[in-house]
Short mmCIF file of C-alpha atoms in Angstrom, two decimals:
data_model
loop_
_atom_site.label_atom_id
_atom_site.label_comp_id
_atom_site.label_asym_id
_atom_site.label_seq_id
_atom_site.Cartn_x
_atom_site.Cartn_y
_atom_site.Cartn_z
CA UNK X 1 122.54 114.09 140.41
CA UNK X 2 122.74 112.26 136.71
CA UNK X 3 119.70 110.42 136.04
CA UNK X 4 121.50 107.97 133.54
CA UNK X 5 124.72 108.07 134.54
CA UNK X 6 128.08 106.04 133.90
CA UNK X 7 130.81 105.48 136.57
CA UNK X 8 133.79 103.31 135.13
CA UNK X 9 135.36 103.63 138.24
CA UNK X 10 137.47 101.23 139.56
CA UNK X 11 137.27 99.83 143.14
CA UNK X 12 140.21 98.95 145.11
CA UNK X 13 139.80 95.63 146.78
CA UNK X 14 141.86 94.46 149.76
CA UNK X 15 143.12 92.10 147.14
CA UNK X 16 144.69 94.56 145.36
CA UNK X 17 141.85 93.66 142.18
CA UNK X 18 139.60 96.48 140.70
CA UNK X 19 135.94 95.81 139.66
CA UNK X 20 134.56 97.07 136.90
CA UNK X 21 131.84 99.17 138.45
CA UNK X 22 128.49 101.10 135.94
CA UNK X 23 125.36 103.37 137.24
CA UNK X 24 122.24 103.72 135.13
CA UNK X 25 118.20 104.02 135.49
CA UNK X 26 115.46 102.22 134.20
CA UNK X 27 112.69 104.76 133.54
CA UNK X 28 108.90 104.48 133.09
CA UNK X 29 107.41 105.08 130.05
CA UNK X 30 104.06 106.83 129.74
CA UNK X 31 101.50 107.23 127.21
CA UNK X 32 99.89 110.38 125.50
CA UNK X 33 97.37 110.26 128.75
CA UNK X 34 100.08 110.00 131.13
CA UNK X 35 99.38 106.24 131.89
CA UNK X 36 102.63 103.90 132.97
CA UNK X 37 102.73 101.63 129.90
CA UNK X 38 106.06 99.94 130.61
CA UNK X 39 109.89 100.85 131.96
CA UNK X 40 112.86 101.35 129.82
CA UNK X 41 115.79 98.41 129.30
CA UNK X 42 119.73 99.53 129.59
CA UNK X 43 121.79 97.42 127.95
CA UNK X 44 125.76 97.42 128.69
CA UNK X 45 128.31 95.70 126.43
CA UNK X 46 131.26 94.28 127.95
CA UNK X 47 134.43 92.22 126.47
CA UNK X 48 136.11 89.70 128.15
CA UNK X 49 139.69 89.11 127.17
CA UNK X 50 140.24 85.30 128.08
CA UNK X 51 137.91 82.42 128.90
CA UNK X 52 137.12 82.32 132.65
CA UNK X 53 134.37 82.86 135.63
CA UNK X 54 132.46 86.38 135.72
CA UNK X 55 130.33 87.74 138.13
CA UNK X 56 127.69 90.32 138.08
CA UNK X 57 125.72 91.99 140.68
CA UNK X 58 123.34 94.61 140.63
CA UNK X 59 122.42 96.79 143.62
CA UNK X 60 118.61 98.80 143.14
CA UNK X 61 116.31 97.96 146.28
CA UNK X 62 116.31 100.65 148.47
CA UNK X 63 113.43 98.98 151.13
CA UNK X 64 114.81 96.91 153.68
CA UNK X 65 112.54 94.44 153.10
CA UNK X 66 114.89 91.96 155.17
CA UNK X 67 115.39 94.02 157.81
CA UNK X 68 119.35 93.65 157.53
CA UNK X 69 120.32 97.24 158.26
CA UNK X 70 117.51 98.18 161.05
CA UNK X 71 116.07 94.84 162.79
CA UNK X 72 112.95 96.51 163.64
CA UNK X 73 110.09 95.30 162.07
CA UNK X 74 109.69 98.14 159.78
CA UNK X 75 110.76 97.97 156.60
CA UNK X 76 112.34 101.53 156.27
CA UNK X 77 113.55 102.65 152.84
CA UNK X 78 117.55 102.90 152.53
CA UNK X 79 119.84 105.01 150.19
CA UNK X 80 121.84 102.05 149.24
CA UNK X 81 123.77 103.60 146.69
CA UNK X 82 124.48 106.71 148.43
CA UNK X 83 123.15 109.41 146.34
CA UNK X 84 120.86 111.27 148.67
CA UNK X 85 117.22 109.64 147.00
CA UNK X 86 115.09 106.68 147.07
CA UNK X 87 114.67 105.10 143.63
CA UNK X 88 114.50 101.66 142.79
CA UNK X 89 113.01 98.81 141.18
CA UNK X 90 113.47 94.92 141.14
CA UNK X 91 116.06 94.25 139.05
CA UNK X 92 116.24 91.23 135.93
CA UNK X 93 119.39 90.78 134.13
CA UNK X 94 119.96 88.75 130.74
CA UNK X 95 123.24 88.24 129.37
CA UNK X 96 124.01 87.63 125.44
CA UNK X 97 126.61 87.33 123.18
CA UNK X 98 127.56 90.18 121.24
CA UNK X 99 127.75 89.24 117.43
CA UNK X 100 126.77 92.40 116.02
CA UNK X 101 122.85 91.21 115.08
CA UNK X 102 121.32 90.30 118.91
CA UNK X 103 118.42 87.95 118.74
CA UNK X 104 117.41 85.17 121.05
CA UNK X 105 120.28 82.58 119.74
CA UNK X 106 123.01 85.37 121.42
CA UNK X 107 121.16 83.89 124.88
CA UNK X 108 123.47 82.84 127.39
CA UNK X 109 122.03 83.58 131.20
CA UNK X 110 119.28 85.29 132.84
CA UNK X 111 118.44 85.98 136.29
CA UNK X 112 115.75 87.59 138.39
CA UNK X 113 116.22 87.10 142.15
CA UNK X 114 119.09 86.22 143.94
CA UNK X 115 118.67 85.27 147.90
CA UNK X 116 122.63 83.77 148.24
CA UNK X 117 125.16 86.01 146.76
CA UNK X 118 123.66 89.12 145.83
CA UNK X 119 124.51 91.32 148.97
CA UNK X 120 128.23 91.40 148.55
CA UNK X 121 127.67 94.94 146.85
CA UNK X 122 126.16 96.52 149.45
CA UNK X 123 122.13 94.92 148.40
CA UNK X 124 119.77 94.74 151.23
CA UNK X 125 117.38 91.96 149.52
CA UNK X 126 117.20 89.26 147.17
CA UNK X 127 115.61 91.25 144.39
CA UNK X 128 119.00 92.61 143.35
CA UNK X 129 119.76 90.51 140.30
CA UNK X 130 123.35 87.84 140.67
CA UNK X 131 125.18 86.07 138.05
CA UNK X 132 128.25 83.81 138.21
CA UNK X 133 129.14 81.64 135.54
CA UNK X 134 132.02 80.73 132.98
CA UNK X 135 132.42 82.54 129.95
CA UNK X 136 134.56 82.32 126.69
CA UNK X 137 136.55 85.14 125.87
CA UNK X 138 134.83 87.83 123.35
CA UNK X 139 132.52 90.35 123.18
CA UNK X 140 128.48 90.80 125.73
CA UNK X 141 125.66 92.31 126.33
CA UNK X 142 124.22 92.95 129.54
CA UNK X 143 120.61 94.16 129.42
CA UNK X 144 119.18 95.56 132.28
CA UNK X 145 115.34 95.99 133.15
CA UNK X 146 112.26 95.56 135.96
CA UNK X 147 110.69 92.50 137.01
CA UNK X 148 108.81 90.15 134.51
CA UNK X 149 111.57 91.63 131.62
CA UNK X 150 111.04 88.93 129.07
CA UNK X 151 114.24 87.59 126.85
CA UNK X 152 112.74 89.16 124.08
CA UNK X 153 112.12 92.30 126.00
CA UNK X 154 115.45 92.39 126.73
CA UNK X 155 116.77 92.61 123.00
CA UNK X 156 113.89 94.87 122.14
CA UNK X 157 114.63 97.24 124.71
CA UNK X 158 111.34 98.11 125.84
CA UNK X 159 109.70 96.55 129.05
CA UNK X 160 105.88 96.16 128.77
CA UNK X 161 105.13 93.52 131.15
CA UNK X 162 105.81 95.62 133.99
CA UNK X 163 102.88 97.82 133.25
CA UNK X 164 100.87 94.89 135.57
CA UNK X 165 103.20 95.29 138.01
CA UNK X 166 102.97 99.33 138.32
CA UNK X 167 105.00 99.62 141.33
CA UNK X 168 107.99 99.46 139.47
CA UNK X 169 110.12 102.09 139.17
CA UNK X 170 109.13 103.04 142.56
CA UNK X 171 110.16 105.34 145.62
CA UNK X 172 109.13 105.39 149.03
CA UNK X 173 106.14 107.58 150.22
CA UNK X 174 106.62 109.38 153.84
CA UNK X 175 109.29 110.29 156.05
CA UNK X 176 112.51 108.68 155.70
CA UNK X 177 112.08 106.50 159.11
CA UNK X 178 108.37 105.36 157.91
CA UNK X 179 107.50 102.26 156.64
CA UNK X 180 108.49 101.70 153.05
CA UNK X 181 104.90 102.41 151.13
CA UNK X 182 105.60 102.09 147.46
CA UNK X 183 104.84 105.19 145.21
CA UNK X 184 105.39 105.50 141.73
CA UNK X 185 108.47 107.37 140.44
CA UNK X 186 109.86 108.06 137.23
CA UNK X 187 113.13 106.00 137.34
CA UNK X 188 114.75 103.79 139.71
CA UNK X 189 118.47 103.83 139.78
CA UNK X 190 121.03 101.11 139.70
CA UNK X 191 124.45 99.98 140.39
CA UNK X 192 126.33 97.19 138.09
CA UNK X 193 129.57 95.48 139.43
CA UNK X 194 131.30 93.23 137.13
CA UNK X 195 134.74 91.00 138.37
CA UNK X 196 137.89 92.32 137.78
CA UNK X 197 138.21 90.50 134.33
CA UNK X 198 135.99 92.32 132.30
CA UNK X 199 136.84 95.31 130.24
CA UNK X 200 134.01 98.20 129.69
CA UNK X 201 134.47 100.36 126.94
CA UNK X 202 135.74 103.74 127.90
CA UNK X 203 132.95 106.37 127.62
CA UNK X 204 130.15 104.15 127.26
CA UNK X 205 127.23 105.45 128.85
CA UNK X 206 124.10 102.83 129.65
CA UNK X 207 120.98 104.32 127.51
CA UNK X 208 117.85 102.63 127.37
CA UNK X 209 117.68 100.44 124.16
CA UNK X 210 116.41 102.49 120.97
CA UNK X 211 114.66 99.42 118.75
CA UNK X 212 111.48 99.18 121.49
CA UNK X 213 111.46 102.77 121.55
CA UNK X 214 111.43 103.35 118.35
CA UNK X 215 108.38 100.76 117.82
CA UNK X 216 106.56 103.13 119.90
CA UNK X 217 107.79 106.34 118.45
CA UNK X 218 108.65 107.12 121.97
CA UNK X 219 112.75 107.42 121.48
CA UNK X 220 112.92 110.95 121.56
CA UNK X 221 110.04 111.51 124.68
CA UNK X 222 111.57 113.90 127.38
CA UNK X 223 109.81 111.22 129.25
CA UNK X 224 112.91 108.35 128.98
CA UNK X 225 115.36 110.93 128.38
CA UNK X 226 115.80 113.71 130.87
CA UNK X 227 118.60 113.94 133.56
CA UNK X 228 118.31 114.15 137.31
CA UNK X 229 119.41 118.34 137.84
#
């Protein structure tokens, strides 16, 4: 399995309308003493043609925290996205325009939870990050990162915040019918669907953001950049 990976594939609705559909991972980041000092930001770029609504929803949590798939009182940890692990993390999204020079005027939307409309995808829980809103046509950036991502996180590329909230990326310790007891992991995977009306360049492959790295000197750590086997 591809640790950072990119599916363009396109999904054939009932409707006869294909969604635009991209898989990535968020990784941790550690220090030179092997400490979790923050988790990696993806950031997709996306054109829409012509003015008109978008929707994007992300699919990470693996714990069924809601207990939609097995009402049993035990929150059992669930391979939502189908590729034979557990890794995930709660997901924050922040959308900007792309003008070529992203800074914090680019801002359009940000989300963190979403308890309404997220689960069309297949999500299990309200962490899984939702947007739906009305866009102009032109050019975006999706960024993608773990909980308490800042908006200026987002256009560094680097997620530090989450180093209080070490849990994330996480996997789920014990047997796969246990309860879901959090364990740290070194990436969580996710799953992007955009509406049919958005184009995704061909070949573009979600990497986490270089400028944070770089800060750090941490861009080329085997740490952020190795694939699954």
């Amino acid at each position: 399995m591809k640790r950072t990976l990119l599916s363009l594939a396109c999904l054939l609705a009932a409707s006869g309308t294909h969604a635009a559909v991209i898989d990535g991972s968020i990784h941790q980041i550690l220090d030179d003493a092997g400490v979790r000092i923050g988790s990696t930001v993806d950031q997709v770029k996306f054109t829409l043609n012509s003015a008109g609504n978008v929707t994007i929803d992300t699919l990470s949590w693996e714990d069924d925290s809601e207990d939609l798939v097995t009402p049993d009182g035990i929150w059992q940890p669930v391979d939502v996205n189908g590729d034979g692990e557990i890794a995930f993390f709660d997901s924050v999204i922040y959308l900007f325009r792309d003008d070529g020079s992203l800074d914090a005027s680019d801002a359009v939307a940000s989300n963190d939870d979403d308890f309404t409309d997220t689960y069309g995808d297949g999500s299990i829980y309200g962490f899984d990050a939702y947007l739906s809103l009305a866009l102009g046509n032109g050019n975006y950036i999706l960024a993608i990162g773990a909980q308490n991502l800042s908006g200026s996180e987002a256009i560094a590329g680097l997620n530090t915040d989450d180093a209080d909230d070490w849990y994330y990326p996480v996997t789920c310790s014990g047997a796969p019918s246990d309860y879901c007891d959090y364990a740290d992991f070194a990436y969580g995977d996710y799953r992007i669907t955009f509406s049919d009306n958005v184009s995704l360049p061909s070949g573009q492959v979600p990497e986490p953001a270089t400028t944070g790295l770089l800060a750090l000197g941490l861009a080329s750590l085997g740490v952020v950049r190795r694939r699954k086997a």
